[in-house]
mmCIF file of C-alpha atoms in Angstrom:
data_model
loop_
_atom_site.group_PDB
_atom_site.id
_atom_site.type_symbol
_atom_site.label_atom_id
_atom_site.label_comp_id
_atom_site.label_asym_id
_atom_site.label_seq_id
_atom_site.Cartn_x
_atom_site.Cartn_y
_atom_site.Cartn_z
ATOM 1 C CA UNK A 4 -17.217 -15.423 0.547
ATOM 2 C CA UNK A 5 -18.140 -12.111 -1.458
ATOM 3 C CA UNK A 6 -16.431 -9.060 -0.648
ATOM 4 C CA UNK A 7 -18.747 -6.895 0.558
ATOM 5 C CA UNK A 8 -17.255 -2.832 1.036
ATOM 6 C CA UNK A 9 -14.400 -1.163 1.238
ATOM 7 C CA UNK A 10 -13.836 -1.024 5.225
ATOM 8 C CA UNK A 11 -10.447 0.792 6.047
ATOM 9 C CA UNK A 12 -7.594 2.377 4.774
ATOM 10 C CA UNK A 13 -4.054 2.708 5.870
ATOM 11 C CA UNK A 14 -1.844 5.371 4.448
ATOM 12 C CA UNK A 15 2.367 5.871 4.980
ATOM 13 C CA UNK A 16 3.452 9.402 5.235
ATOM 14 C CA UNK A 17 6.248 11.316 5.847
ATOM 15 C CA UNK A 18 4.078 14.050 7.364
ATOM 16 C CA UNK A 19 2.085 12.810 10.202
ATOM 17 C CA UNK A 20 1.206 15.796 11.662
ATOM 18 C CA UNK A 21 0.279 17.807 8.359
ATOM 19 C CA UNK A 22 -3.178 14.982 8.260
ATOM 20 C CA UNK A 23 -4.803 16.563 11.622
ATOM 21 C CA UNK A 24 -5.363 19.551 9.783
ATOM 22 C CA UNK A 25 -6.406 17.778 6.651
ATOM 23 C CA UNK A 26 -8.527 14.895 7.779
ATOM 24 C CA UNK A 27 -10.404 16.385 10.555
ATOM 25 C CA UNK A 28 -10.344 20.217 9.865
ATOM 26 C CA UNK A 29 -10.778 20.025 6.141
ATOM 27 C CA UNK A 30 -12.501 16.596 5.734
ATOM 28 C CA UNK A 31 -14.176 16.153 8.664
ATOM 29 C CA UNK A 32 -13.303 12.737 10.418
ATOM 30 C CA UNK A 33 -12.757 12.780 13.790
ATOM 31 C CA UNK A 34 -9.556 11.680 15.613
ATOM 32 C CA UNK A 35 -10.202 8.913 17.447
ATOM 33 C CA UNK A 36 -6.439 7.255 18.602
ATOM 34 C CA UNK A 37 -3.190 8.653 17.930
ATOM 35 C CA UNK A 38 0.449 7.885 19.262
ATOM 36 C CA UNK A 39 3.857 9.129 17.934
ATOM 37 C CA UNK A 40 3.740 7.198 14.748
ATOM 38 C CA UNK A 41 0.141 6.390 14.212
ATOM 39 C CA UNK A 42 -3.078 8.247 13.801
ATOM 40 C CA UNK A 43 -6.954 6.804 13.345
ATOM 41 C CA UNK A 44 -9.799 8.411 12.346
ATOM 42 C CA UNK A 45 -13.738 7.858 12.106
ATOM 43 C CA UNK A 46 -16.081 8.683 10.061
ATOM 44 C CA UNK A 47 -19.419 6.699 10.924
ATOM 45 C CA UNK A 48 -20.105 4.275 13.877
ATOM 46 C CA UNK A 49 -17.205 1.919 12.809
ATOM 47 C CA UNK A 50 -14.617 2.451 15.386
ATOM 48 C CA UNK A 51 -11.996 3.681 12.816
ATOM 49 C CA UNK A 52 -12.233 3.783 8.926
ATOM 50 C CA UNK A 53 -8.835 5.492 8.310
ATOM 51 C CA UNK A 54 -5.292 5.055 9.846
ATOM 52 C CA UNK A 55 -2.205 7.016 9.088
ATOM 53 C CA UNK A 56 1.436 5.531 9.755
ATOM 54 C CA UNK A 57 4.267 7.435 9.809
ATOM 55 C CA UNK A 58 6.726 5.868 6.939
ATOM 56 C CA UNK A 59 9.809 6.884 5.161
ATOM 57 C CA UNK A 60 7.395 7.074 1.579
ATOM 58 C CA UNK A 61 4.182 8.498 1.381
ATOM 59 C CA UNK A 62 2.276 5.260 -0.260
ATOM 60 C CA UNK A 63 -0.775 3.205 0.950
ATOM 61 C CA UNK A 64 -0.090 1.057 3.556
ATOM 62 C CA UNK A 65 -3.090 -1.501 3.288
ATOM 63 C CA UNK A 66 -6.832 -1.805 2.410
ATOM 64 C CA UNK A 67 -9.454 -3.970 4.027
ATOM 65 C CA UNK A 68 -12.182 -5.279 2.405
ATOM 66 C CA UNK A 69 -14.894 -6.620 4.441
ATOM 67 C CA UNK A 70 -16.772 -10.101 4.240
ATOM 68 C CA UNK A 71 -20.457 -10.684 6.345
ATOM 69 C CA UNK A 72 -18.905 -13.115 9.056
ATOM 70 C CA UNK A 73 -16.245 -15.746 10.268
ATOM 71 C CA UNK A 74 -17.900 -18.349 7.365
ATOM 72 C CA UNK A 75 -17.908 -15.762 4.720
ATOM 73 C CA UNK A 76 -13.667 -15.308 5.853
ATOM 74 C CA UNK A 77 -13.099 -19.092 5.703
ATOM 75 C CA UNK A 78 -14.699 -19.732 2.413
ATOM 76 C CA UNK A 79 -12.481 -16.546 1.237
ATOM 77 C CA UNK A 80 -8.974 -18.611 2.710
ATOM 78 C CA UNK A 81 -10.057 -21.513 1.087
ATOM 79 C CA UNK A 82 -10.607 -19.957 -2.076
ATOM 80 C CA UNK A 83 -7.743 -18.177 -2.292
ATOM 81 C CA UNK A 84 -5.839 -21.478 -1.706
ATOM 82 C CA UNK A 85 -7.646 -23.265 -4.481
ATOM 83 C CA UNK A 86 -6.233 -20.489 -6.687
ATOM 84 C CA UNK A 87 -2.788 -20.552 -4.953
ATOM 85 C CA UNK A 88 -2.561 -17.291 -3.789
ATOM 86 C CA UNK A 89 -0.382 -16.801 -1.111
ATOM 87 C CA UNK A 90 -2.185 -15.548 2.020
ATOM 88 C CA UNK A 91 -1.287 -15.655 6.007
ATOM 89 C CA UNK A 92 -3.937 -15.723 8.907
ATOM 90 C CA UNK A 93 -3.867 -11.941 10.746
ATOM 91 C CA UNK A 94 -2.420 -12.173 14.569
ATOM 92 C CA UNK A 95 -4.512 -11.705 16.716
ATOM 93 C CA UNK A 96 -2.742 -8.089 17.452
ATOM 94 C CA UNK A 97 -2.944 -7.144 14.413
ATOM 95 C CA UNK A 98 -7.008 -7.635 14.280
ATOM 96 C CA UNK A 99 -6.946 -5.822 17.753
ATOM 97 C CA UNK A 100 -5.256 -2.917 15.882
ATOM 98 C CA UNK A 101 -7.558 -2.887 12.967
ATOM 99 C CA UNK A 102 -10.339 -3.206 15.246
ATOM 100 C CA UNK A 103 -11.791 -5.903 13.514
ATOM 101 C CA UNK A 104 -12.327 -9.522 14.634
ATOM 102 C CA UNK A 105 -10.661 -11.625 12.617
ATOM 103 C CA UNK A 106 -8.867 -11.129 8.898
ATOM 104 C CA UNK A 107 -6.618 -12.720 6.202
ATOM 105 C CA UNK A 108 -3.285 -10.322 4.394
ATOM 106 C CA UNK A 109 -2.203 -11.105 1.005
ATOM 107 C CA UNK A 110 -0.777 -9.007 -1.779
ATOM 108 C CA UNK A 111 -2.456 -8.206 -5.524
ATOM 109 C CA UNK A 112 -0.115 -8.455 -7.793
ATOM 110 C CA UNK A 113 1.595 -5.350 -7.884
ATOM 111 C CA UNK A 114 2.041 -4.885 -4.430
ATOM 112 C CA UNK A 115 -0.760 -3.773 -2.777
ATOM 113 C CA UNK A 116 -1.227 -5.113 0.403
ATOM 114 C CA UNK A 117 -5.032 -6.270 0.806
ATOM 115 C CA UNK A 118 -6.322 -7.667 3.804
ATOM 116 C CA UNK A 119 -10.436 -9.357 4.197
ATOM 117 C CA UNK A 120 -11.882 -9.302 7.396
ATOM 118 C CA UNK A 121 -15.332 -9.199 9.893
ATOM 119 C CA UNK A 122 -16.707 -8.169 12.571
ATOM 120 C CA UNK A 123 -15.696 -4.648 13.007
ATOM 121 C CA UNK A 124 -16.355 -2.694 16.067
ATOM 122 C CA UNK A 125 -18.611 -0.530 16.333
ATOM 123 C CA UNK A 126 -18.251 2.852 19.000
ATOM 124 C CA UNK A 127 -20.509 3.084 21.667
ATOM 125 C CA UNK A 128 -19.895 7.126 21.437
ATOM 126 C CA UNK A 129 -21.830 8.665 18.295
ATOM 127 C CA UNK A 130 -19.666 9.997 15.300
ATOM 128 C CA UNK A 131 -18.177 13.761 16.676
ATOM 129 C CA UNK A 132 -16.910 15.151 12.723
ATOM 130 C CA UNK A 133 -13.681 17.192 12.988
ATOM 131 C CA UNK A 134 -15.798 20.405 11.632
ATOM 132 C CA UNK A 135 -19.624 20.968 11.081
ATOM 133 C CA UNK A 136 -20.559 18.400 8.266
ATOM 134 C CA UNK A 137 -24.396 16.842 7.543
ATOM 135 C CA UNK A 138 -22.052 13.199 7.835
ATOM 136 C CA UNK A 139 -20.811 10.664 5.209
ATOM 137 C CA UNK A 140 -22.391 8.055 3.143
ATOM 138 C CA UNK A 141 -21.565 4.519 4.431
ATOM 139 C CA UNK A 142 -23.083 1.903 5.921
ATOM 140 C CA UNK A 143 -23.737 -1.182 3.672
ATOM 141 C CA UNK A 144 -22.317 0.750 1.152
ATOM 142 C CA UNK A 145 -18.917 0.874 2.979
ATOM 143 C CA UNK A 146 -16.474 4.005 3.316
ATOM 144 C CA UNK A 147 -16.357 5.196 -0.325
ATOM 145 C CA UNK A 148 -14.016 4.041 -2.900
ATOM 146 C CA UNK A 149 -10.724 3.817 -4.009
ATOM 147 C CA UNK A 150 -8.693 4.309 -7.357
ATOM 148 C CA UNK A 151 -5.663 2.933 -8.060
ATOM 149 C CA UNK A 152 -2.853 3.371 -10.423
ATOM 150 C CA UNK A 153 -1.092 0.506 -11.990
ATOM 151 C CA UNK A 154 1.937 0.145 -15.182
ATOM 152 C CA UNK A 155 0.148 -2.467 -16.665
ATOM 153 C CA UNK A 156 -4.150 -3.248 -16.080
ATOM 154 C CA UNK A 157 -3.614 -6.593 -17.850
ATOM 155 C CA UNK A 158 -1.578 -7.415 -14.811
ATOM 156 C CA UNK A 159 -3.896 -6.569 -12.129
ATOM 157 C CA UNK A 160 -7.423 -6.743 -13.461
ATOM 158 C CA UNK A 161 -8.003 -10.496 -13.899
ATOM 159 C CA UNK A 162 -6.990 -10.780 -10.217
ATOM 160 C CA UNK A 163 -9.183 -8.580 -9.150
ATOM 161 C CA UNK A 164 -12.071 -10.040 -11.113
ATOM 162 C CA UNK A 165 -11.286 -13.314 -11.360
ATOM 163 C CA UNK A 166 -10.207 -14.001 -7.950
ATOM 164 C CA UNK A 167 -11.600 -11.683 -5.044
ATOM 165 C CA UNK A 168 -14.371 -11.562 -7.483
ATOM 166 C CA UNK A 169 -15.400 -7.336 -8.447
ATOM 167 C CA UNK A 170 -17.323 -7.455 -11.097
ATOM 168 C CA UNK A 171 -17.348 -4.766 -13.425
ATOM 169 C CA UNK A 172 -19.104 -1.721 -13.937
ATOM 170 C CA UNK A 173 -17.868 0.054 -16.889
ATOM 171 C CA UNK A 174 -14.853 1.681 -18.204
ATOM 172 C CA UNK A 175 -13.457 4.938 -20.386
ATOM 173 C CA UNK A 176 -10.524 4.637 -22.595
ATOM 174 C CA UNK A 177 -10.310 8.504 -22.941
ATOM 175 C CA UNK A 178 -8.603 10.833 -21.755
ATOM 176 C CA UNK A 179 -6.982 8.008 -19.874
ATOM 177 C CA UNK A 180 -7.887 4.169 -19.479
ATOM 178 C CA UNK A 181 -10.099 3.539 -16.490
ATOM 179 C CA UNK A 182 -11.796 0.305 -15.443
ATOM 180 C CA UNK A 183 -14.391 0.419 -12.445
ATOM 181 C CA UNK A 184 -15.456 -2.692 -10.353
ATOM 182 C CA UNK A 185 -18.227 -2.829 -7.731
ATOM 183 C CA UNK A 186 -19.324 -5.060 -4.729
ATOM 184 C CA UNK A 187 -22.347 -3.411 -3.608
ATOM 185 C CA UNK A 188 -24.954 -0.619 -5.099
ATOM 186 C CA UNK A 189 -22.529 1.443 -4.694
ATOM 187 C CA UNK A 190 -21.251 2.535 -8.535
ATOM 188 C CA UNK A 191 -17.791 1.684 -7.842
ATOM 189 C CA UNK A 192 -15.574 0.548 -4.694
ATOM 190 C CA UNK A 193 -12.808 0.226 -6.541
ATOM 191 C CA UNK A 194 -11.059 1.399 -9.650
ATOM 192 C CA UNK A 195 -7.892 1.149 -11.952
ATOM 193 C CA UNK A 196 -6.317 3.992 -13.777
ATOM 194 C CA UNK A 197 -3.679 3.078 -16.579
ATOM 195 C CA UNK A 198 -0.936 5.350 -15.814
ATOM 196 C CA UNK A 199 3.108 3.733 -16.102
ATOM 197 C CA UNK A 200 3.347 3.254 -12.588
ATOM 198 C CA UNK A 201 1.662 1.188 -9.574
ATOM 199 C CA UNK A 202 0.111 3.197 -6.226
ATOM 200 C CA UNK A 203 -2.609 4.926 -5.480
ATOM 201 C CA UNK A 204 -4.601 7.716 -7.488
ATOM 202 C CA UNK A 205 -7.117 9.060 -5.315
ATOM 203 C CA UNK A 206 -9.913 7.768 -1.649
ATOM 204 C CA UNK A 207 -13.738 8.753 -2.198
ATOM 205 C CA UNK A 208 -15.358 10.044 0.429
ATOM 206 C CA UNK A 209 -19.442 10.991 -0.120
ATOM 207 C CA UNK A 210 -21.267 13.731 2.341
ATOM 208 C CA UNK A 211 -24.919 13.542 3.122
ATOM 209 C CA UNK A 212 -25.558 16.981 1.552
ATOM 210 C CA UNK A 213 -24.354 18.757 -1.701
ATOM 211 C CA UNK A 214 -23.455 21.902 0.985
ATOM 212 C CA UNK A 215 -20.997 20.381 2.724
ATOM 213 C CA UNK A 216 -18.781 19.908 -0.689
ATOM 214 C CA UNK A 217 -19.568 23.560 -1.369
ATOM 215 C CA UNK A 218 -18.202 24.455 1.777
ATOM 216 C CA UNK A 219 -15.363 22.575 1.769
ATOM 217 C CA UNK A 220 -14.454 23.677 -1.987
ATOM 218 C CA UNK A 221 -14.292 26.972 -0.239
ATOM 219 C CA UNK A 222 -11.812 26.213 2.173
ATOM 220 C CA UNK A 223 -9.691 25.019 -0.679
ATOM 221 C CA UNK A 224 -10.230 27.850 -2.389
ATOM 222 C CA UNK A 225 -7.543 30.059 -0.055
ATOM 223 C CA UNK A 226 -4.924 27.539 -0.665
ATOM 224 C CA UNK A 227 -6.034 26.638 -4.331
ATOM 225 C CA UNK A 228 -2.356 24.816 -4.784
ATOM 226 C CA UNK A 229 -4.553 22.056 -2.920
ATOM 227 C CA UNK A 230 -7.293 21.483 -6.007
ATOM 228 C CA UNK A 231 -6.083 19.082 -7.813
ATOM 229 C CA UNK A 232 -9.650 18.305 -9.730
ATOM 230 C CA UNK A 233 -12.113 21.426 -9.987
ATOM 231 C CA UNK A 234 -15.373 20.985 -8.608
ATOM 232 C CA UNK A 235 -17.706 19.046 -11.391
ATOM 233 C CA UNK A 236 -19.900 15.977 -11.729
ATOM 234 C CA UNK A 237 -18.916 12.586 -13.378
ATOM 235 C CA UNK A 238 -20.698 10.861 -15.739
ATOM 236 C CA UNK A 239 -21.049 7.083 -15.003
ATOM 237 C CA UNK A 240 -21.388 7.308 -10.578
ATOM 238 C CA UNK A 241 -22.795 11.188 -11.038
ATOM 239 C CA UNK A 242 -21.086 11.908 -8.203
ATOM 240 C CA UNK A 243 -21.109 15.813 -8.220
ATOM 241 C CA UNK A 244 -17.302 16.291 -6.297
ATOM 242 C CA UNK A 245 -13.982 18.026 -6.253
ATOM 243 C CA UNK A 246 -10.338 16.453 -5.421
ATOM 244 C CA UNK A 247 -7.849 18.014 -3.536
ATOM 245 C CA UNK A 248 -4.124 17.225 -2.587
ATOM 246 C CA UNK A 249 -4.015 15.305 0.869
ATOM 247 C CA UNK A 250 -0.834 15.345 2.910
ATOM 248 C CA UNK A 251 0.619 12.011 1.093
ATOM 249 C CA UNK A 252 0.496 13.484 -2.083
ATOM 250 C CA UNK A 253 -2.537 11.368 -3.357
ATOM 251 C CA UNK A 254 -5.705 13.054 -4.175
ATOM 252 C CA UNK A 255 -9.515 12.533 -1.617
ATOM 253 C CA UNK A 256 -12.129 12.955 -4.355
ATOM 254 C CA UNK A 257 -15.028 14.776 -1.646
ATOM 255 C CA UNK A 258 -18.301 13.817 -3.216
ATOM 256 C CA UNK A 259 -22.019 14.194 -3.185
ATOM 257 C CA UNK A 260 -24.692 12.388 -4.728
ATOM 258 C CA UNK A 261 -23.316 9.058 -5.980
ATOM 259 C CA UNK A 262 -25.339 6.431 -8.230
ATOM 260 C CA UNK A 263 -26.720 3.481 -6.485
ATOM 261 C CA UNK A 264 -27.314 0.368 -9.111
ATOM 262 C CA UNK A 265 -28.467 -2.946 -8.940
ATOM 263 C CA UNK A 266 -25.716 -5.649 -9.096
ATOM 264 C CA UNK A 267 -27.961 -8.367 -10.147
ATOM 265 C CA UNK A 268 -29.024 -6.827 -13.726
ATOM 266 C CA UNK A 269 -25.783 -4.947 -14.430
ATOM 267 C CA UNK A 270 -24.378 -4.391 -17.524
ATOM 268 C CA UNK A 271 -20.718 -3.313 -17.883
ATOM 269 C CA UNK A 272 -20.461 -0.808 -20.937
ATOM 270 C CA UNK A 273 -17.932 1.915 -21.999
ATOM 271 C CA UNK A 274 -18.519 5.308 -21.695
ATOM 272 C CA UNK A 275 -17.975 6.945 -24.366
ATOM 273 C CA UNK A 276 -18.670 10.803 -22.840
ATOM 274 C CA UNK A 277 -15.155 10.612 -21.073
ATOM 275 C CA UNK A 278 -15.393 10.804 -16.998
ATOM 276 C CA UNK A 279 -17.372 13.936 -16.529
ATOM 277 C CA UNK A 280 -20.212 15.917 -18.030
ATOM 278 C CA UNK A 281 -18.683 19.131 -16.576
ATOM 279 C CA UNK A 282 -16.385 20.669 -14.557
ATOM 280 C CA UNK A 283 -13.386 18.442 -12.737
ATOM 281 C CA UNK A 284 -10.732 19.966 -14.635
ATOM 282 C CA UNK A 285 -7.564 17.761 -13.756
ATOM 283 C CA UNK A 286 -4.216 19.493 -12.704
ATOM 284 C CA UNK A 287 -2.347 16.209 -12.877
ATOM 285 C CA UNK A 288 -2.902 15.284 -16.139
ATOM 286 C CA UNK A 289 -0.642 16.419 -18.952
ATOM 287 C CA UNK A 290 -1.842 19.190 -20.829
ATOM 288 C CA UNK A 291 -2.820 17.571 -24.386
ATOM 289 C CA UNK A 292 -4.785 15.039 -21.190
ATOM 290 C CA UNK A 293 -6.413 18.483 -20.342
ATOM 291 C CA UNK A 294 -7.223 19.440 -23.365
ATOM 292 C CA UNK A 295 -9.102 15.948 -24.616
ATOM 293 C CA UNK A 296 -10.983 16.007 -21.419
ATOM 294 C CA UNK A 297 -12.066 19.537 -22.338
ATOM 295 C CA UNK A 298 -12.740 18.693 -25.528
ATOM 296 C CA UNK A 299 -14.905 15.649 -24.283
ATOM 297 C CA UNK A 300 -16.969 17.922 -21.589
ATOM 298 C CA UNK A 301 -17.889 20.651 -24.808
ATOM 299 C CA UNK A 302 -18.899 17.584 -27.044
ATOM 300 C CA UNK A 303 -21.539 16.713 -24.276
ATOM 301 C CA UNK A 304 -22.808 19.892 -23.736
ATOM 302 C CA UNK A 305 -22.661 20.494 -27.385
ATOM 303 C CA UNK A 306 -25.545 17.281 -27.324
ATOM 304 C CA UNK A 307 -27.403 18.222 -24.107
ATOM 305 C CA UNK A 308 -26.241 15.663 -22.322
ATOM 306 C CA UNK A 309 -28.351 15.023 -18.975
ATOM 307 C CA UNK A 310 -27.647 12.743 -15.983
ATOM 308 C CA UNK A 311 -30.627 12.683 -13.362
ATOM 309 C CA UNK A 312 -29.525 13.904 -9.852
ATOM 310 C CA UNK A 313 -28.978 11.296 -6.818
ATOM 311 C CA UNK A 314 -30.628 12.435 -3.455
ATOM 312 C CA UNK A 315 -31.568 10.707 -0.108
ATOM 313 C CA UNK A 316 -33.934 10.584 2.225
ATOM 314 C CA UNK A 317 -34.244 13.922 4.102
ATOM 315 C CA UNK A 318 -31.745 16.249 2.094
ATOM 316 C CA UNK A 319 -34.289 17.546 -0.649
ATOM 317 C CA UNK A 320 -37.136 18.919 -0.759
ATOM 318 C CA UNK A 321 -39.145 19.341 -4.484
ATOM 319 C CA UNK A 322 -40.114 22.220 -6.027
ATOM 320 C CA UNK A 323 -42.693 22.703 -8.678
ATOM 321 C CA UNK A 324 -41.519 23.274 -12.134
ATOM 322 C CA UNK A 325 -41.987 26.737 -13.820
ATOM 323 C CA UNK A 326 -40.751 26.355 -17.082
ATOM 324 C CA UNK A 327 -43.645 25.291 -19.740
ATOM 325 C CA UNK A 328 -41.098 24.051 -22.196
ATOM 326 C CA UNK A 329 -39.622 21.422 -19.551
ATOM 327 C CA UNK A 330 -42.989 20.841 -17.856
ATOM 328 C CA UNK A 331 -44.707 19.486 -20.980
ATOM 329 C CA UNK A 332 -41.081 17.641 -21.829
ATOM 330 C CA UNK A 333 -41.313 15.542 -18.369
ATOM 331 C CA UNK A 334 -45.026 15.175 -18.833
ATOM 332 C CA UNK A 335 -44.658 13.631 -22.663
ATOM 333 C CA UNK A 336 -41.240 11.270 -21.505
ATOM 334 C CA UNK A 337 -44.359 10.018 -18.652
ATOM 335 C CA UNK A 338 -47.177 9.423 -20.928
ATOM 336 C CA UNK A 339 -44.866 8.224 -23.490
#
């Protein structure tokens, strides 16, 4: 019954027509369906990963979570019934319209709508981005991550952990409390952000090659209004990123580089550091916020604070070192 990635995202917006530009132009998903009220986009060989609805509010509309097959589903229904949680069997229309083949909708407890679900289609047309990108990070690991905001963690957390079953993967208390879950290697599918009210803080996407975030940080750059979080590099996923304002008001962190761990031998810890070792200065947060998180970013370069770089297969190449000092550091940490 184990969740197993984040699969698809809805979003309500008052501006439709504003998230061409954005998702495929800027971010790079391609269009797939569209209609007067509705738009979907790919990213990957799913059939759609992201779905916009027009709405009188600009608020997420639902996530889906995906399970391995139609047992995995079942054992999920009949857990959540053990635990009365209130859940209702999708129509079959409305697993047509997710493109999925079968899937349960229930609510977290502050409203979030949440639905579980298999078998998703996959195109038989390969992925066509909406501009020239290397491609995004997916697969097993699902379609990124997403951060939420809520009044209260002690109301949502335990439901989250105790029932669909995230476990954690660590957490900050400054600048601002943040608690981060994972279901796969991936550092974190989903995270909480302490903040007085409930919705949604910001959707990860992660690019195949640190040159497609550079790009795209320039094409923020002529509207820089749009940055909401400089580019930088966090501290517990390393994901080396920026975040910039999407249509809805919400922020898309566009990322590079993200942590892979090992969910078996896991241990949740605080960090300490604060969320980033540079960079990501953060528009939205108040400005004594600003100031602590600057603060926090001097006080690790002020100790030399070092996180290694991620790379995959076929997007690096190694270079020989040609500093003496650092050679004969990495060759002592080796023999050590």
């Amino acid at each position: 019954m184990n969740l197993q990635a984040l699969g698809y995202v809805g979003i309500r917006t008052r501006k439709l027509e504003d998230w061409n530009a954005y998702a495929s132009r800027f971010l790079g998903l391609q269009l797939v369906d569209e209609s007067r009220t509705t738009r979907a986009y790919r990213m990957d060989d799913r059939k759609q990963r992201v779905v916009i609805e027009q709405g009188e509010t600009d608020a997420p509309a639902f996530y889906g979570w995906e399970v391995e097959n139609a047992a995995a589903l079942d054992a999920m229904a009949a857990h959540l019934e053990k635990h009365g949680v209130t859940f209702a069997r999708g129509a079959r229309a409305l697993a047509d319209e997710r493109r999925v083949k079968d899937l349960i909708v229930l609510s977290d407890p502050i409203g979030n709508r949440v639905e579980v679900f298999h078998g998703a289609e996959i195109a038989t047309e390969p992925f066509r981005p909406g501009r020239s990108i290397s491609g995004f990070r997916t697969g097993a690991l699902g379609m990124g991550h997403a951060v939420l905001t809520a009044e209260r963690l002690d109301e949502v957390l335990p439901f989250y952990q105790d029932i669909l079953g995230f476990k954690a993967s660590d957490y900050i208390l400054k600048p601002f409390a943040a608690y981060f879950f994972h279901v796969n290697p991936r550092h974190h599918s989903l995270a909480f952000i302490e903040t007085g009210q409930n919705g949604i803080h910001h959707l990860m996407v992660e690019l195949y090659y640190l040159d497609d975030v550079g790009q795209a940080y320039d094409l923020a750059l002529k509207n820089p209004e749009t940055i909401g979080t400089t580019f930088g590099r966090h501290v517990n996923d390393y994901m080396t990123s920026f975040y910039s304002w999407s249509p809805s008001r919400f922020l898309i962190e566009y990322g590079w580089g993200g942590r892979s761990i090992d969910p078996a031998t896991w241990t949740p810890h605080e960090r300490t550091e604060g969320p980033s070792l540079w960079g990501h200065d953060r528009s939205w947060l108040t400005p004594e916020g600003r100031e602590e998180a600057r603060d926090l970013r001097i006080r690790a370069a002020e100790a030399g604070t070092r996180i290694p770089v991620q790379v995959v297969e076929g997007n690096h190449q190694l270079a020989p070192g040609v500093c003496p000092w650092w050679d004969a550091t990495v060759a002592t940490r080796q023999t050590g």
